[in-house]
Coordinates of C-alpha atoms in Angstrom, one line a residue:
X1 CA 8.3 90.9 7.5
X2 CA 7.6 92.9 4.4
X3 CA 6.7 96.6 4.5
X4 CA 4.9 96.2 1.2
X5 CA 1.3 95.1 1.2
X6 CA 0.3 91.8 -0.4
X7 CA -2.5 91.9 -2.9
X8 CA -6.1 91.1 -1.8
X9 CA -7.6 87.7 -2.6
X10 CA -8.7 87.2 -6.2
X11 CA -10.4 83.9 -5.4
X12 CA -11.4 82.7 -2.0
X13 CA -11.7 79.0 -1.0
X14 CA -14.2 78.4 1.8
X15 CA -13.7 75.3 3.9
X16 CA -16.6 73.4 5.4
X17 CA -18.7 75.1 8.1
X18 CA -16.8 78.3 7.6
X19 CA -13.9 77.1 9.6
X20 CA -11.2 78.4 7.3
X21 CA -10.7 80.6 4.3
X22 CA -7.8 80.7 1.8
X23 CA -7.3 83.4 -0.7
X24 CA -5.6 82.9 -4.1
X25 CA -4.3 86.5 -4.4
X26 CA -2.2 86.4 -7.7
X27 CA -4.1 85.8 -10.8
X28 CA -1.4 84.8 -13.3
X29 CA 2.3 84.3 -13.9
X30 CA 2.9 87.8 -15.2
X31 CA 1.4 89.3 -12.1
X32 CA 3.6 87.1 -9.9
X33 CA 6.7 88.2 -11.7
X34 CA 5.7 91.9 -11.4
X35 CA 5.2 91.5 -7.7
X36 CA 8.4 89.6 -7.2
X37 CA 10.3 92.3 -9.2
X38 CA 8.9 95.0 -7.0
X39 CA 9.9 93.2 -3.8
X40 CA 13.4 92.4 -5.1
X41 CA 13.9 96.1 -6.2
X42 CA 12.9 97.2 -2.7
X43 CA 15.3 94.6 -1.1
X44 CA 12.2 93.2 0.5
X45 CA 11.5 89.5 0.9
X46 CA 8.4 87.4 0.1
X47 CA 7.1 83.9 0.1
X48 CA 5.2 82.3 -2.8
X49 CA 2.9 79.3 -2.3
X50 CA 1.3 77.2 -5.1
X51 CA -2.0 75.9 -3.9
X52 CA -3.5 72.6 -5.2
X53 CA -6.0 70.0 -4.0
X54 CA -3.5 68.1 -2.0
X55 CA -2.7 71.2 -0.1
X56 CA -6.4 71.8 0.5
X57 CA -6.7 68.3 2.0
X58 CA -3.8 69.1 4.4
X59 CA -5.2 72.5 5.2
X60 CA -8.5 71.1 6.5
X61 CA -6.9 70.5 9.9
X62 CA -5.4 73.3 12.0
X63 CA -1.7 73.1 12.5
X64 CA 1.7 74.3 11.3
X65 CA 0.8 74.0 7.6
X66 CA -2.2 76.2 7.9
X67 CA -0.2 78.7 10.0
X68 CA 2.5 78.6 7.2
X69 CA 0.0 79.4 4.5
X70 CA -1.2 82.5 6.5
X71 CA 2.4 83.8 6.3
X72 CA 2.7 83.5 2.5
X73 CA 2.7 86.8 0.6
X74 CA 1.6 85.4 -2.7
X75 CA -0.6 82.4 -3.5
X76 CA -1.1 81.1 -7.0
X77 CA -3.2 78.3 -8.5
X78 CA -1.1 75.2 -9.1
X79 CA -3.7 72.7 -10.3
X80 CA -6.5 72.7 -12.9
X81 CA -9.2 72.0 -10.3
X82 CA -8.3 75.3 -8.5
X83 CA -8.6 77.1 -11.9
X84 CA -11.9 75.4 -12.6
X85 CA -13.3 76.3 -9.1
X86 CA -12.3 79.9 -9.6
X87 CA -14.2 80.0 -12.9
X88 CA -17.2 78.4 -11.3
X89 CA -17.1 81.2 -8.6
X90 CA -16.8 83.8 -11.4
X91 CA -13.4 84.9 -9.9
X92 CA -11.1 83.3 -12.5
X93 CA -7.4 82.8 -12.0
X94 CA -4.8 81.2 -14.3
X95 CA -2.8 78.0 -13.8
X96 CA 0.6 78.9 -12.4
X97 CA 2.5 75.6 -11.5
X98 CA 5.5 76.2 -9.3
X99 CA 7.7 74.1 -11.5
X100 CA 6.8 76.3 -14.5
X101 CA 8.0 79.4 -12.6
X102 CA 11.6 78.2 -12.0
X103 CA 13.0 79.6 -15.3
X104 CA 10.9 82.8 -15.4
X105 CA 12.0 83.6 -11.8
X106 CA 15.6 82.7 -12.6
X107 CA 15.5 85.1 -15.6
X108 CA 14.0 87.8 -13.3
X109 CA 16.8 87.2 -10.8
X110 CA 19.4 87.7 -13.6
X111 CA 17.6 90.8 -14.8
X112 CA 17.6 92.3 -11.3
X113 CA 21.1 91.1 -10.4
X114 CA 19.6 88.9 -7.6
X115 CA 21.7 86.0 -6.4
X116 CA 19.7 82.8 -6.0
X117 CA 20.0 79.7 -3.8
X118 CA 18.7 76.2 -4.4
X119 CA 17.4 74.4 -1.4
X120 CA 16.1 70.8 -1.2
X121 CA 16.6 67.5 -2.9
X122 CA 20.1 66.0 -2.8
X123 CA 23.6 67.4 -3.4
X124 CA 24.0 65.6 -6.7
X125 CA 20.6 66.8 -8.0
X126 CA 21.2 70.3 -6.9
X127 CA 24.6 70.3 -8.7
X128 CA 23.0 69.3 -11.9
X129 CA 20.1 71.7 -11.5
X130 CA 22.6 74.6 -10.8
X131 CA 24.6 73.7 -14.0
X132 CA 21.4 73.6 -16.1
X133 CA 20.1 76.9 -14.8
X134 CA 23.4 78.5 -15.4
X135 CA 23.3 77.2 -19.0
X136 CA 19.6 78.3 -19.6
X137 CA 20.0 81.7 -17.9
X138 CA 23.5 83.0 -18.7
X139 CA 24.7 85.4 -16.1
X140 CA 22.5 84.0 -13.4
X141 CA 24.4 84.1 -10.1
X142 CA 23.8 81.0 -8.0
X143 CA 25.1 81.8 -4.5
X144 CA 24.7 78.4 -3.0
X145 CA 23.0 75.0 -3.1
X146 CA 21.7 73.4 0.2
X147 CA 20.5 69.9 0.6
X148 CA 19.1 69.4 4.1
X149 CA 19.8 66.1 5.9
X150 CA 17.1 63.5 6.0
X151 CA 14.9 63.6 7.9
X152 CA 14.5 67.4 7.9
X153 CA 12.3 69.3 10.4
X154 CA 11.4 72.8 9.1
X155 CA 10.6 73.9 12.6
X156 CA 13.9 72.8 14.2
X157 CA 17.0 74.6 15.2
X158 CA 18.6 72.9 12.2
X159 CA 16.1 74.8 10.0
X160 CA 17.2 78.1 11.6
X161 CA 20.8 77.3 11.0
X162 CA 20.0 76.4 7.4
X163 CA 18.2 79.7 6.8
X164 CA 21.2 81.6 8.4
X165 CA 23.6 79.8 6.0
X166 CA 21.4 80.7 3.0
X167 CA 21.3 84.4 4.1
X168 CA 25.1 84.4 4.6
X169 CA 25.6 83.0 1.1
X170 CA 24.4 86.3 -0.3
X171 CA 21.3 84.8 -2.0
X172 CA 18.2 87.0 -2.2
X173 CA 15.9 84.5 -3.9
X174 CA 15.5 80.9 -2.7
X175 CA 14.0 78.1 -4.7
X176 CA 12.5 75.7 -2.1
X177 CA 12.2 72.1 -3.4
X178 CA 11.2 70.3 -0.2
X179 CA 7.6 69.3 -1.0
X180 CA 4.6 70.2 1.0
X181 CA 4.2 71.0 3.9
X182 CA 8.0 71.3 4.6
X183 CA 8.8 74.0 2.0
X184 CA 5.9 76.3 3.0
X185 CA 6.6 75.9 6.7
X186 CA 10.3 76.7 6.1
X187 CA 9.3 79.7 3.9
X188 CA 7.1 81.0 6.7
X189 CA 9.9 80.6 9.2
X190 CA 12.2 82.4 6.9
X191 CA 9.8 85.4 6.5
X192 CA 10.5 86.1 10.2
X193 CA 14.1 85.0 10.5
X194 CA 15.5 86.2 7.2
X195 CA 12.9 88.7 6.0
X196 CA 15.2 90.0 3.2
X197 CA 14.9 86.7 1.3
X198 CA 12.3 85.8 -1.3
X199 CA 11.1 82.2 -1.1
X200 CA 9.5 80.3 -4.0
X201 CA 8.1 76.9 -3.1
X202 CA 8.4 74.8 -6.3
X203 CA 8.0 71.2 -5.2
X204 CA 9.8 68.9 -7.8
X205 CA 10.8 71.9 -9.9
X206 CA 14.6 71.4 -9.4
X207 CA 14.2 67.7 -10.1
X208 CA 12.6 68.5 -13.4
X209 CA 15.4 71.0 -14.2
X210 CA 18.0 68.4 -13.3
X211 CA 16.2 65.6 -15.2
X212 CA 16.1 63.3 -12.2
X213 CA 12.3 63.3 -12.6
X214 CA 10.4 63.3 -15.8
X215 CA 7.4 65.7 -16.1
X216 CA 4.4 64.8 -18.1
X217 CA 4.6 65.8 -21.8
X218 CA 3.2 69.2 -22.8
X219 CA 0.2 67.6 -24.6
X220 CA -0.7 65.7 -21.4
X221 CA -0.6 68.9 -19.4
X222 CA -2.6 70.8 -22.0
X223 CA -5.4 68.2 -21.6
X224 CA -5.2 68.6 -17.8
X225 CA -4.2 65.0 -17.4
X226 CA -0.9 65.4 -15.6
X227 CA -2.4 63.8 -12.5
X228 CA -3.0 60.6 -14.5
X229 CA 0.6 60.7 -15.7
X230 CA 1.8 61.0 -12.2
X231 CA -0.5 58.3 -10.9
X232 CA 0.8 55.9 -13.5
X233 CA 4.4 56.6 -12.5
X234 CA 3.8 56.1 -8.8
X235 CA 0.4 54.5 -8.1
X236 CA 1.2 53.2 -4.6
X237 CA 2.2 56.6 -3.2
X238 CA -0.4 58.7 -5.1
X239 CA -3.6 56.6 -5.1
X240 CA -4.7 57.6 -1.6
X241 CA -3.7 61.2 -2.2
X242 CA -5.8 61.6 -5.3
X243 CA -8.7 59.7 -3.6
X244 CA -8.7 62.3 -0.8
X245 CA -8.5 65.1 -3.3
X246 CA -11.6 63.8 -5.2
X247 CA -13.5 63.5 -1.9
X248 CA -13.3 67.3 -1.1
X249 CA -14.1 68.5 -4.7
X250 CA -17.9 68.4 -4.4
X251 CA -18.0 70.6 -1.3
X252 CA -15.6 73.0 -2.9
X253 CA -17.7 73.2 -6.0
X254 CA -20.8 73.9 -4.0
X255 CA -19.0 76.8 -2.2
X256 CA -17.7 78.1 -5.5
X257 CA -21.3 78.2 -6.8
X258 CA -22.4 80.0 -3.7
X259 CA -19.7 82.6 -4.4
X260 CA -20.8 83.1 -8.0
X261 CA -24.4 83.7 -6.9
X262 CA -23.4 86.3 -4.3
X263 CA -21.5 88.4 -6.8

């Protein structure tokens, strides 16, 4: 694990009955890049998680995902509801979507001569994403691209083998595009098995880079309506997810108000 301390929480999310607390400890994108730069310069690893309401639904129950979040070095707000809750608690943080951090982190990797690896999705998509990143960030060294077989268990011996292969490739920064909870669990495993590697969990970030998925237009995201765009593109898969997210919002808002009054 890292010898460098992680920053203290900027905004704390309290779960019902005080059973669990989660801290968002990086306030904005510039702070995340500064922290990553420090770790990379020290040849020290890290793991970045991007918290959203769907993650909070999953984190309500103890298990591997909750354990994985405890092992993350940096947690940023990936979702406008998290940003709004932080403002309600008078502990504001900025929106830092994982997919928005792919290019900035790639540029940082080039600046610091850090080889990167792409992990997740499919071989074809990773090949296109690698080509696009090399075009967008000239001089970026892509040490390898790794598409795990389906189904993939991030707690298996195969996961350990995959982490070892990534480390052997010479990569120092790994873009994890496996989706939650697999990417966070694999990152947590990597923090122990390959502590020299930095892991950035970016969800569909590489699919967006490759163009295999279309992200909501900028004006939709500016209006905080990306969830509507996603719902329209895949209502069968996302309807239940967003319903569960809506159900936990009132309790989270009440806790945020309590935090604001205690300051």
